[in-house]
Each structure stands twice: as C-alpha cells, then as structure tokens.
Coordinates of C-alpha atoms in Angstrom, one line a residue:
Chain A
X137 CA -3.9 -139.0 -152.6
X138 CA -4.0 -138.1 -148.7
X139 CA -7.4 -136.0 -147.8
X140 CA -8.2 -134.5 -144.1
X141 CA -11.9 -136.1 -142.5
X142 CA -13.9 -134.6 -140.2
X143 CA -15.6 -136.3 -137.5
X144 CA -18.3 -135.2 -135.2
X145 CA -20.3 -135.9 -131.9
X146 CA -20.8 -140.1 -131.6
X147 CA -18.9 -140.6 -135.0
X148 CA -15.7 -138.3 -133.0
X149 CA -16.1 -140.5 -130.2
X150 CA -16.2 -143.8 -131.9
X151 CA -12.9 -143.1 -133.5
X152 CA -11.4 -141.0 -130.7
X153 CA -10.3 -138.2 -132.6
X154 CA -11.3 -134.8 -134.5
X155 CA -9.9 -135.4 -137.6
X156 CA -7.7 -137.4 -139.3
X157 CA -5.7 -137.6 -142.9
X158 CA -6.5 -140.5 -144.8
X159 CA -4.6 -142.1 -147.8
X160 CA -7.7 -143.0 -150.7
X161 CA -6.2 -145.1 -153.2
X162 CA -6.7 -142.4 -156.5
X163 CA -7.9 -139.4 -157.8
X164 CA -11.4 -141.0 -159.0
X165 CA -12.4 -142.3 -155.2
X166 CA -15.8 -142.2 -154.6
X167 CA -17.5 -141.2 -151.0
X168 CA -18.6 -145.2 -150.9
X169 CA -15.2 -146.1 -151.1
X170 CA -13.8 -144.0 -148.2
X171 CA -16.7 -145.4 -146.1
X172 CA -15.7 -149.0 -147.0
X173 CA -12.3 -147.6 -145.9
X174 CA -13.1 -146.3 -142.8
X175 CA -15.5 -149.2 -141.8
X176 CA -12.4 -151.6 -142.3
X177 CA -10.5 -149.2 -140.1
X178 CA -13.4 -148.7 -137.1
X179 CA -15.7 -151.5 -137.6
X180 CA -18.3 -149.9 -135.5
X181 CA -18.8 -147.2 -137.8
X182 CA -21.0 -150.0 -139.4
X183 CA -24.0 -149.8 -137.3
X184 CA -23.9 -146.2 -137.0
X185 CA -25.8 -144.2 -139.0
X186 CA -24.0 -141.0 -140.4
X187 CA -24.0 -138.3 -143.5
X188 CA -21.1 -137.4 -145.4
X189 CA -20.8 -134.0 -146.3
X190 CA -18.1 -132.9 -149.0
X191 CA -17.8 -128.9 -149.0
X192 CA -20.0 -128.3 -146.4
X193 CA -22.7 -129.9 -148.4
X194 CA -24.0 -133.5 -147.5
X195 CA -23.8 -136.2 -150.6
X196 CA -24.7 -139.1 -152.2
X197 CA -22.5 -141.9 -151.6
X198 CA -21.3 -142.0 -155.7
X199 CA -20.4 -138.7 -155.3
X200 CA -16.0 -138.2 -156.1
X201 CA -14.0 -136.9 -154.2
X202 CA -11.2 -134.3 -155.2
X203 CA -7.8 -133.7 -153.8
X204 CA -8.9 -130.3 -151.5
X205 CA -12.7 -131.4 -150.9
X206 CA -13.4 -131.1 -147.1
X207 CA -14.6 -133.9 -146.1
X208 CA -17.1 -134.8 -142.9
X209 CA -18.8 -137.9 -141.4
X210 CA -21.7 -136.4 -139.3
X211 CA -23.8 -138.6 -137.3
X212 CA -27.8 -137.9 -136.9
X213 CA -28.9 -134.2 -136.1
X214 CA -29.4 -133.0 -132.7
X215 CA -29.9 -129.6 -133.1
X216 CA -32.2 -127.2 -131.0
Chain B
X41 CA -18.5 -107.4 -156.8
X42 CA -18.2 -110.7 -156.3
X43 CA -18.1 -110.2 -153.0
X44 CA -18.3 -113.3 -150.8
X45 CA -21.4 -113.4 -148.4
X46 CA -20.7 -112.6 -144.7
X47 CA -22.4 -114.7 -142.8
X48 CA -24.0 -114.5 -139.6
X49 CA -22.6 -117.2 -136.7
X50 CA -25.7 -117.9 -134.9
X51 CA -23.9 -119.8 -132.2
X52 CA -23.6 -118.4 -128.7
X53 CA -21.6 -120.4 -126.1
X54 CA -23.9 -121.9 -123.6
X55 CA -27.5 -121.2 -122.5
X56 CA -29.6 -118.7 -124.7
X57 CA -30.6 -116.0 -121.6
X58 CA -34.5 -114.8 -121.2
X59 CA -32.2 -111.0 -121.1
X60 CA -31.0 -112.3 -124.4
X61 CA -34.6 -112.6 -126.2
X62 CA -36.0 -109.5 -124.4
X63 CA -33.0 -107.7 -126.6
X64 CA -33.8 -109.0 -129.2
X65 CA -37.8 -108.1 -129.2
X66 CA -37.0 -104.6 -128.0
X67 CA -34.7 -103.9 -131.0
X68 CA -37.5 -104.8 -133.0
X69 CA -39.7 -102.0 -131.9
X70 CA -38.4 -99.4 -134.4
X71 CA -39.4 -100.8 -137.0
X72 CA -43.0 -99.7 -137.0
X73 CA -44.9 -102.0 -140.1
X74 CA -44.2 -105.3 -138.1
X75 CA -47.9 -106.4 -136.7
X76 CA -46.4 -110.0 -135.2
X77 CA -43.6 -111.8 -134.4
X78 CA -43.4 -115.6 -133.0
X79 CA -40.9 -117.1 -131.3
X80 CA -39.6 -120.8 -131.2
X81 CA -37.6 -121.6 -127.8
X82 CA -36.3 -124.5 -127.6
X83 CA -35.2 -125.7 -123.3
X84 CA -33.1 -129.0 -122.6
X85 CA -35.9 -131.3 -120.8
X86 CA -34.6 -133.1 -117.7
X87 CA -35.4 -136.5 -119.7
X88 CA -35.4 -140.4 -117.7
X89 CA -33.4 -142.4 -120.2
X90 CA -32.8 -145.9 -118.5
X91 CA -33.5 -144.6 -115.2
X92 CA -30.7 -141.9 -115.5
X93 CA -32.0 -138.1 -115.5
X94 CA -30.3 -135.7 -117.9
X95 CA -28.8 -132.8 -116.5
X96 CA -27.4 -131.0 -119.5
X97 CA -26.6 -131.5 -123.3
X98 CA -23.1 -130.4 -124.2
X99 CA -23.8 -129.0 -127.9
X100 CA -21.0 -129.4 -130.5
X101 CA -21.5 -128.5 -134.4
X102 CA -19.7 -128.4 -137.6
X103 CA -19.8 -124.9 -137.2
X104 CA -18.9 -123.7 -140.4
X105 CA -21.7 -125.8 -142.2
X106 CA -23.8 -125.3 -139.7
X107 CA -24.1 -121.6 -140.3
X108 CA -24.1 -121.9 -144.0
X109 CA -27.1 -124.4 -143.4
X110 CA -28.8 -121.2 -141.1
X111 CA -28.3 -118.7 -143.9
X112 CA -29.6 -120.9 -147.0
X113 CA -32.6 -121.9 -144.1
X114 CA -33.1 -118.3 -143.1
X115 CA -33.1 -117.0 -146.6
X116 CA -35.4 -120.0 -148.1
X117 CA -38.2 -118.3 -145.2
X118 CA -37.5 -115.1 -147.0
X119 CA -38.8 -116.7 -150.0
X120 CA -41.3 -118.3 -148.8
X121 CA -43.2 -116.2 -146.3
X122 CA -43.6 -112.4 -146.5
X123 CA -41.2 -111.4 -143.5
X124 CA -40.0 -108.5 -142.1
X125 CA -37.3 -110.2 -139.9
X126 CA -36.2 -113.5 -139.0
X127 CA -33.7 -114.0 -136.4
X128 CA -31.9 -117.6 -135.9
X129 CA -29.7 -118.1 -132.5
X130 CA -28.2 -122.0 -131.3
X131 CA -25.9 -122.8 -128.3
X132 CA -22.8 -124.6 -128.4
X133 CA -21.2 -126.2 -125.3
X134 CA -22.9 -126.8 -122.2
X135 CA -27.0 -126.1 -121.7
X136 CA -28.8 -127.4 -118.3
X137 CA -32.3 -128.8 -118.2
X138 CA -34.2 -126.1 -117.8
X139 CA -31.6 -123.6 -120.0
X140 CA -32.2 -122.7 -123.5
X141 CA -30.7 -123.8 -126.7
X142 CA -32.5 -122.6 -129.8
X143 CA -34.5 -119.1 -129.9
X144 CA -35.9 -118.6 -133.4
X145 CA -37.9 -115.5 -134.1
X146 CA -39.5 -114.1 -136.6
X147 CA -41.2 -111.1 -137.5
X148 CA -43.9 -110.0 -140.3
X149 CA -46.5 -108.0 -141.2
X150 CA -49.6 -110.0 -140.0
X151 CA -49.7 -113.5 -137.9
X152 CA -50.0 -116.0 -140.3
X153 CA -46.9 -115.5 -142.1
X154 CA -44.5 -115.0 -138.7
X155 CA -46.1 -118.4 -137.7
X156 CA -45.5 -120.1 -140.5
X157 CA -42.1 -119.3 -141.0
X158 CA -41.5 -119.7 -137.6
X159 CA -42.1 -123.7 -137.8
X160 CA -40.4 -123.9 -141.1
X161 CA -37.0 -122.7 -139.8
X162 CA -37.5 -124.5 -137.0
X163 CA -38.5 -127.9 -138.7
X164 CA -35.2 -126.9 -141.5
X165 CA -33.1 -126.5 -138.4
X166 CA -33.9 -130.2 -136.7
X167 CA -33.4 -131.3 -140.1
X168 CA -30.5 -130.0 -141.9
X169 CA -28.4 -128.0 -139.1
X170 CA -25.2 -130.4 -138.4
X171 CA -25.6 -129.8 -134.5
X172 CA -24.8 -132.3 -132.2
X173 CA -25.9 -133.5 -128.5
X174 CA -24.8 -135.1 -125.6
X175 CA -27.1 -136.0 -123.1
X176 CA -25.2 -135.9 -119.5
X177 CA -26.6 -137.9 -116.3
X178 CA -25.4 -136.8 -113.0
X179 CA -23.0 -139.8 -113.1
X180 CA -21.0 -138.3 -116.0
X181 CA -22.1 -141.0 -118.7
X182 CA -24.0 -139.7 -121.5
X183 CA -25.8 -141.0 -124.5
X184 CA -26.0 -139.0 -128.0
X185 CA -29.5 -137.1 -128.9
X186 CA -31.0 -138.0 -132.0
X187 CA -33.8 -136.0 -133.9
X188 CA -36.7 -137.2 -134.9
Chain C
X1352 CA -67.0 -127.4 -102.2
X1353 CA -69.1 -125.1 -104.8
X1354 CA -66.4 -122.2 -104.9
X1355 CA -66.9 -120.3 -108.2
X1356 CA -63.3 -120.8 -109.9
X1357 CA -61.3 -117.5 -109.5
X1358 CA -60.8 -116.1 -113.5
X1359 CA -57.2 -114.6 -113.8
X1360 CA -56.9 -110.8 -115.1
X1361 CA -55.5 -111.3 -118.7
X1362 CA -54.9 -107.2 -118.7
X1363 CA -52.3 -104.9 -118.6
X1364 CA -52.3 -101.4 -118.1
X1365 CA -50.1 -99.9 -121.2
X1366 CA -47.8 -102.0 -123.7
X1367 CA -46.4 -105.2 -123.0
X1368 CA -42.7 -104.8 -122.0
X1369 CA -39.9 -107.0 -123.0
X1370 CA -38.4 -107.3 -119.7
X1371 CA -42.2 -108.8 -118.7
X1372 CA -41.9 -111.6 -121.4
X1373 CA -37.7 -112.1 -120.2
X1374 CA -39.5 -112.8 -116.7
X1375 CA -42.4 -115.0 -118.0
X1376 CA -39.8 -117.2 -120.2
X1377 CA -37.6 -117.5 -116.8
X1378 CA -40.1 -118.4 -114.5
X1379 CA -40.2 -121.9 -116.6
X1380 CA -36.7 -122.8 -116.5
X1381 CA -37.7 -125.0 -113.3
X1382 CA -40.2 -126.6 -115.3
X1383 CA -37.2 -129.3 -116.5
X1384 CA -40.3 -131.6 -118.4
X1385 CA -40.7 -128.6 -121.1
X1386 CA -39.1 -129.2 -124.6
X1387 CA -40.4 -126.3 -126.5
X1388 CA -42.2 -122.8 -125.8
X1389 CA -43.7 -120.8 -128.9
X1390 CA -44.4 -117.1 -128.4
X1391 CA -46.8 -115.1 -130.4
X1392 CA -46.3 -111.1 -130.2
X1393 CA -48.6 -108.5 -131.5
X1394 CA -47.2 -105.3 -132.0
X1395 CA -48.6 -102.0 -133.2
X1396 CA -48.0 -101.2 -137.0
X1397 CA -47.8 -97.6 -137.9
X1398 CA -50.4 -97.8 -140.7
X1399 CA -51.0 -95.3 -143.0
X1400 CA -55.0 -95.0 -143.1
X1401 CA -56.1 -92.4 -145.7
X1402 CA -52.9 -90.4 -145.7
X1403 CA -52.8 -90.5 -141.7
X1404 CA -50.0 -92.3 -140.4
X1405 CA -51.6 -94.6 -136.7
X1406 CA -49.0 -93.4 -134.2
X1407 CA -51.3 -95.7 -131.3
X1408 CA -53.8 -97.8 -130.7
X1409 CA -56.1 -97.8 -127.4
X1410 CA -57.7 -100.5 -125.8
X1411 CA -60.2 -100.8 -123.8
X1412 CA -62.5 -103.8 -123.0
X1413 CA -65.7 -105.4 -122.0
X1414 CA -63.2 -106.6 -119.4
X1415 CA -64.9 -109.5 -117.1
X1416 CA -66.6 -110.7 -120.4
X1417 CA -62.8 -110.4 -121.9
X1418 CA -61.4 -112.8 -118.8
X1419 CA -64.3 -115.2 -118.7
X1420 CA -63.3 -115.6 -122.9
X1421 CA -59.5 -115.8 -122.4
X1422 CA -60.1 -118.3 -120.1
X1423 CA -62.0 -119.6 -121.4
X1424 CA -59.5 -120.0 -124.9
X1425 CA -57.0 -121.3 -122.4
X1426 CA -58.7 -124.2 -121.1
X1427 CA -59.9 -125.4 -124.8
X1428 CA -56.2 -125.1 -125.2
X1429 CA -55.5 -127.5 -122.5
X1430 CA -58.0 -129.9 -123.3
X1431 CA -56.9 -130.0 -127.4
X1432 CA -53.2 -130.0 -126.6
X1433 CA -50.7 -131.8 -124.9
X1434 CA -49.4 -128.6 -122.9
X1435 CA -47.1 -127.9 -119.8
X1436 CA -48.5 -124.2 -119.7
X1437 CA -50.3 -121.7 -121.1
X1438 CA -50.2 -117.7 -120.3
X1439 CA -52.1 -114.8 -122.5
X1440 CA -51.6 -111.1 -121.3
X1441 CA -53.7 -108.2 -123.4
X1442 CA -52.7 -104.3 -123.3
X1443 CA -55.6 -102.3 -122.7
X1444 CA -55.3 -98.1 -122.5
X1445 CA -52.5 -96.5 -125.0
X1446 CA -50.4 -99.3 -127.0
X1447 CA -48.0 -96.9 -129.2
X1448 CA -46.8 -98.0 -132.9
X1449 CA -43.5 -100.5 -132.2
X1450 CA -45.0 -101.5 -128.8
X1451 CA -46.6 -105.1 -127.6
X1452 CA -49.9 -105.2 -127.0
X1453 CA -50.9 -109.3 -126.9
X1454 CA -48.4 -111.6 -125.6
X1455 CA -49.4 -115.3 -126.1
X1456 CA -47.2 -117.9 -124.5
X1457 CA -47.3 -121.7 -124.9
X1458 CA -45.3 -124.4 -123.2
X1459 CA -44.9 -128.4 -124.0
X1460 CA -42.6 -131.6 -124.1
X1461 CA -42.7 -130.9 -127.7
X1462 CA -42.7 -128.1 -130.4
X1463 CA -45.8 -129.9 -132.4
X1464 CA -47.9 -129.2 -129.3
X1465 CA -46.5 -125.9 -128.3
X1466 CA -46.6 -124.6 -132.5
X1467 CA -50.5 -125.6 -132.4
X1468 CA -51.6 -124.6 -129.2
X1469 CA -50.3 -120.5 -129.6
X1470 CA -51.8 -120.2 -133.0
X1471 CA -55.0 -121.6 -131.5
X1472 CA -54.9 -119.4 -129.0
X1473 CA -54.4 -116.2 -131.1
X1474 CA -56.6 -117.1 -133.3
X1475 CA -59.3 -117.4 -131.0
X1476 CA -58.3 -114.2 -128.9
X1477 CA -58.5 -112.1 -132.4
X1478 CA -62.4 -113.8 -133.4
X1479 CA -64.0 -114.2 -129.9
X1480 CA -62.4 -111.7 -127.0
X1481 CA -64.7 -108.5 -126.9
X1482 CA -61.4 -105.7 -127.0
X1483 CA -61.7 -102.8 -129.1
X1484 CA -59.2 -100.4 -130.4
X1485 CA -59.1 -97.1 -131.8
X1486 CA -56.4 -96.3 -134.0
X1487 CA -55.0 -93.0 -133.2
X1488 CA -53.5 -90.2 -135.7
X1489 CA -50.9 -87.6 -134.9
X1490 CA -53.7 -85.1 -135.5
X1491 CA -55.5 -86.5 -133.0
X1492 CA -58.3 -88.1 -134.9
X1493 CA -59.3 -91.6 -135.0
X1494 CA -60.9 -95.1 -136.7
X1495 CA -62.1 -98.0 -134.9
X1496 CA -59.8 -101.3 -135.6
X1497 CA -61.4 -104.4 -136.8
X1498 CA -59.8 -107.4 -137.0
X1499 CA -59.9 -109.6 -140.0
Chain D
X980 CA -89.3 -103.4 -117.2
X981 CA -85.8 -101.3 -116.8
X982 CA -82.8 -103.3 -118.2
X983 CA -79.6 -101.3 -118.0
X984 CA -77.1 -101.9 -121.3
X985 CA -73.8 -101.7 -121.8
X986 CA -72.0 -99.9 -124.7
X987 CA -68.5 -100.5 -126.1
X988 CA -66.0 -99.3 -128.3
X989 CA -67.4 -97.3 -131.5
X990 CA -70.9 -97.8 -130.3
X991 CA -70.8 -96.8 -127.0
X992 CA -68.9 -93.3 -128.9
X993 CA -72.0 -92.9 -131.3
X994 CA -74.5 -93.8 -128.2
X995 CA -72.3 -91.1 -126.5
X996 CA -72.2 -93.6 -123.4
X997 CA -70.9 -96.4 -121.6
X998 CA -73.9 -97.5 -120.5
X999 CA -78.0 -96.6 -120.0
X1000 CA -80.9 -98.2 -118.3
X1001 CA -83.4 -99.0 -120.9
X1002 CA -87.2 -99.4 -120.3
X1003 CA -88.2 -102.1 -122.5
X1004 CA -91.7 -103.8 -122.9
X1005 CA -92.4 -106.5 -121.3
X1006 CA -90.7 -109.8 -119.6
X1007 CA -90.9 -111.5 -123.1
X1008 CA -88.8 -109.0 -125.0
X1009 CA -86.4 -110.4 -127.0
X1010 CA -83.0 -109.2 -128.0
X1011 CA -84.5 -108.5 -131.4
X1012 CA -86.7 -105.7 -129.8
X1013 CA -84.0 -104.4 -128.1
X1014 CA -82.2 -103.5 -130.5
X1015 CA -85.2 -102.2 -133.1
X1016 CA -85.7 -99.5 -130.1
X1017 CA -81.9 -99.0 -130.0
X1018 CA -81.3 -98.2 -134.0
X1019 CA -84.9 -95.9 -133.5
X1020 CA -83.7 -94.0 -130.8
X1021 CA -79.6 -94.2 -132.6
X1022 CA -80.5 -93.9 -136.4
X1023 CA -76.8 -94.8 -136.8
X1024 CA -76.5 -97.9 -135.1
X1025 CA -78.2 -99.3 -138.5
X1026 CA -75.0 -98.8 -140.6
X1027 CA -73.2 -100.5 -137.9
X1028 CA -72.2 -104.0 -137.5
X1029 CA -72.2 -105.0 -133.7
X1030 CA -72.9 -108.5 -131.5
X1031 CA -75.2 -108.2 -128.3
X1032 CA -74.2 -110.0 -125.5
X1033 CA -76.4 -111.6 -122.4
X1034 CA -74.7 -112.3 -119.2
X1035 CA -71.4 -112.0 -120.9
X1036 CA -72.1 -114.9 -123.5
X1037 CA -73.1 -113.3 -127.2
X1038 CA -76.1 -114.3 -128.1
X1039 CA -79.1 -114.8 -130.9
X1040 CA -81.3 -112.3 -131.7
X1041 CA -84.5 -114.2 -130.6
X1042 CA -82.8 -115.0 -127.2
X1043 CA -85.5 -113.4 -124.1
X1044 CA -83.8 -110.8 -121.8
X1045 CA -84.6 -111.0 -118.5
X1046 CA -85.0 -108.5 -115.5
X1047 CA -81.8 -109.1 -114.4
X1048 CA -80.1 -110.3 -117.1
X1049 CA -76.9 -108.0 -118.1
X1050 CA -77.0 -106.7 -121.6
X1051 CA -73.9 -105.3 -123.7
X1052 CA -73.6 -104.2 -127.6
X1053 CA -70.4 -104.9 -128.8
X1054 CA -68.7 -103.7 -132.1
X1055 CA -66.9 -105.8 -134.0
X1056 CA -63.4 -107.1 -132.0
X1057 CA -59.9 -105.4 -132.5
X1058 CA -58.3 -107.7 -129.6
X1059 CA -54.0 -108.4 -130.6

C-alpha cells in the first residue's frame, strides 16, 4: 500500500524534501519497518534521532500503520 | 453535538511584539477576580556556536499537531491549576536574536497557581510541541536547535 | 570612594500600565545573551468583603524603608540566581479593580533561572516590603489588606 | 528624651496621624516601652497586630532606641 510521510526541520533537510509517498510492503507494516525502509533509502537518517508521529500523535515503534494514517518523522523539539 | 473542537492556532509569523503582550494584559483587565498573571517570554539569544554568532532562528512546525499539542497542554493546566486564563502564543518563520518567540501567560486568582501553571506549559511546550529551529550565522550556514 | 549607593524609586504613581511593561520588555531586545524573561503581575480583584464589592485599592508606603527593602530583594536575587536583569515597580495612591499594581520582571540565559528568581522576588515583596492597602467600597468605606 | 514616630497604614488611621514626637524615659528605653506607652495612650493598638521598625530595619522588642534613632509602627504588609 502507498502512504504519504511527513518530514520536518533536520529530518526535511536530510532527505531534501517535504513529503514523500512511500510503497510499505502490506497492510500489517509496523512504524519499525518504514524506519528500516527509510534508513535503507537515506542512510543518514541512522544517526539522527527522530519521533514518529501517526495521526498527529507520536508512537511506539510496534505501532501499525493503516492505509490513511498520516504519518511524520519529526526530529528533536525546538520549540520556544 | 458532536461538534469537532475549534482550535486555537497559536502561531504568529515572525517575532512576538512587546505591543503584542501589552494587548494581551490589557484585555485582561475586565475580568475583575484575576489577582495575578505570570508571563513566560521566551527571546532568541545571540549564541557562539563554533565561533559563529546566531543571528536568527527560522521556526518551522508541524503545525497542525503542534496546535493540537497546545490545546491538550493548555487544557491539562486547566486541570491542574486553578486558572482563570491561560494564553499560549509561538512564532513560525524568522525571529532575530533579541526578538521573541514564545509568550505564555497565564492568569488566576492568587500567585501560586499562575506560577505554577506558567512553568508547566512552558516545560509541556519544550517537551511535546513539534516546533523546529534553525539557528542562522551571518554566513548563511545554520545548525538545528535541540531542547534540552 | 565612600559614596552611599544611590537606591532606585521602585514607585509609581497610579496603576501600572501595559504600554509601561511593552516598553520594559523592549528595552531588552539588545540584551542578545537573554533566553528567557518571566513576568509576575498583580492585579486588583474586585472582592466581595461582607456583601461590599472592592472597586480599589490604595497604596501608600513607608516609602524609603520600601526602596531600601526592594533593593534590597533584588540584590539577594542577583546573588541566588544566575540573572541578566532584574526590575520591580510598586503602584502606590489609587490602584482600581482590573488594574496592575506590582510588576516583577526577571531576565536570564535560561527559563530555570528566570522562573526562580520572579517568584522569589514576589514572594519576598508580599512578606517583607512595608506597603499598605486599603481596600475601597463603592460606598466609600474601607478594610485594611493583609497579605497572606 | 523626645523621639518622633512614624505611623502607617491602619495604625497611623486609629493614631489619627502620620507621625508624633514622643517623650519617652530615658536613653535606655527599649522598644518594649515604647510601645506599652503607645497601646496606654491608643487602647486600640492592643487588638492590633503591627511590627516597629528602627532606622528602617524592623526590629525586636528589647532592641534600645536611641535619640536619633528613627522609629515607625507598621501594620501588617498588603504590598502586590
């Protein structure tokens, strides 16, 4: 199934764009396995520290993922 | 009813103003039972970082979580302290050194309970709030701000 | 060199105006090192006191004794925290109910320091500075305020 | 020896002054005495809570006053 990622601040940079629609392999992907994805895809992603937020709510990394979850990589908080 | 929640966007494009917070206190003094308010300003600091001083942070945020995360912080003071009001406002885009970013105000009763939740939004908004900072030199390189 | 340090008038004629704390917050947007301010208002409530609603309070002072103590505050503020500034101003004469009438203003690299330092100060304005204040009724009556 | 004393506040309205020159014993009168001749001369000032001040630092009620020592009563504080 295809899903749309957000990416913000350093994360954004790193993989020089906003957002992007990415193929997961089936409907019982996990938030670990989109990581390993996107690590494989932007191997600096793997010393950067980041959150995934599904919703608008940050998860654990077991968490599924379903086929119209919003999905964002944020990288450490720098607010105020 | 199951009427969604409005809720508020607390971001205002660029500095916060000093004109800004004087509004807000002014419009405050109607409503006769508050006894205190405190206020939480938060100013980009001209920092060295390798020898390079910062001129500005250019703010970015995942705005739509980011003011969810506000509300569910701004209502969690409500439970917490006794409050009267309690006012949340963060830049996006560019903020000098010396500009503000962050103006958090509360308002209560008595003083111990517009303190309190004062530094507990403030704390929940370093901690939670999906806001984002670039720290620019006067070269035009930049490093990313981290929270700690 | 034994010059007796000159002590700064911490008093105000009348109620504390927002456009005066928009000013003080402006004058330290030069000051690039500051991370974090914290403000603590007071603000006349409109009590009701035995069926009498308090539509002011006046202030007056034992005024050099007053100065001598805010300063007095503010140095122990410097000395137990890691500040950039410090300012107190006091209302003294007729405060009405919805007007300022203590503005306490605290400036540091950091919030931790800036959080600390203001409620020290307040707290230490309310239990040592010698200002009294008699609540007044629309009848024209009055009690003496005590603070707790 | 005269001493003059300042009122404040709810005492000074009781006192119905700001201030009086006071005629008190001798130079070892203590802050004590003053104010036993203050509450004979004010019956009321015994129902009322108040600190005395010398030289603008509050002080103990054994503390000696001297000639040109400045004295003020003050009623409790209402300062923010």
């Amino acid at each position: 199934m295809k899903i749309k990622v957000l990416y913000f601040g350093m994360i954004a940079e790193v993989i020089g764009h906003d957002f992007e629609i990415i193929e997961i392999s089936n409907k019982n992907s996990t938030v670990n396995e989109l990581i390993k994805l996107l690590q494989a895809k932007f191997p600096k992603l793997e010393d950067m520290s980041f959150k995934v937020a599904l919703n608008q709510s940050i998860v654990e990394e077991n968490t599924k993922i379903g086929i119209n979850d919003e999905v964002a990589i944020l990288p450490p908080f720098a607010g105020g | 009813m199951n009427k969604e929640k409005k809720i508020k966007n607390v971001f205002i494009e660029g500095p916060i103003t000093p004109a800004k917070i004087a509004d807000s206190i002014a419009h405050h003094q109607v409503k006769t039972n508050i006894g205190a308010h405190d206020i939480f300003l938060g100013q980009v600091r001209a920092d060295v970082i390798a020898g390079k001083i910062v001129k500005a942070i250019e703010y970015s945020a995942y705005e739509d979580m980011a003011n969810k995360v506000f509300d569910e912080i701004r209502e969690s003071a409500f439970v917490k302290y006794d409050l009267t009001c309690a006012h949340i406002y963060h830049s996006k885009g560019i903020v000098k050194a010396g500009e503000l970013c962050l103006f958090v105000f509360t308002s209560s009763k008595h003083r111990t309970m517009a303190f309190d939740a004062c530094r507990y939004i403030t704390e929940e908004i370093k901690a939670k709030a999906p806001v984002f900072g670039k720290e620019l030199f006067e070269d035009d390189s930049h490093v990313w701000k981290v929270n700690h």
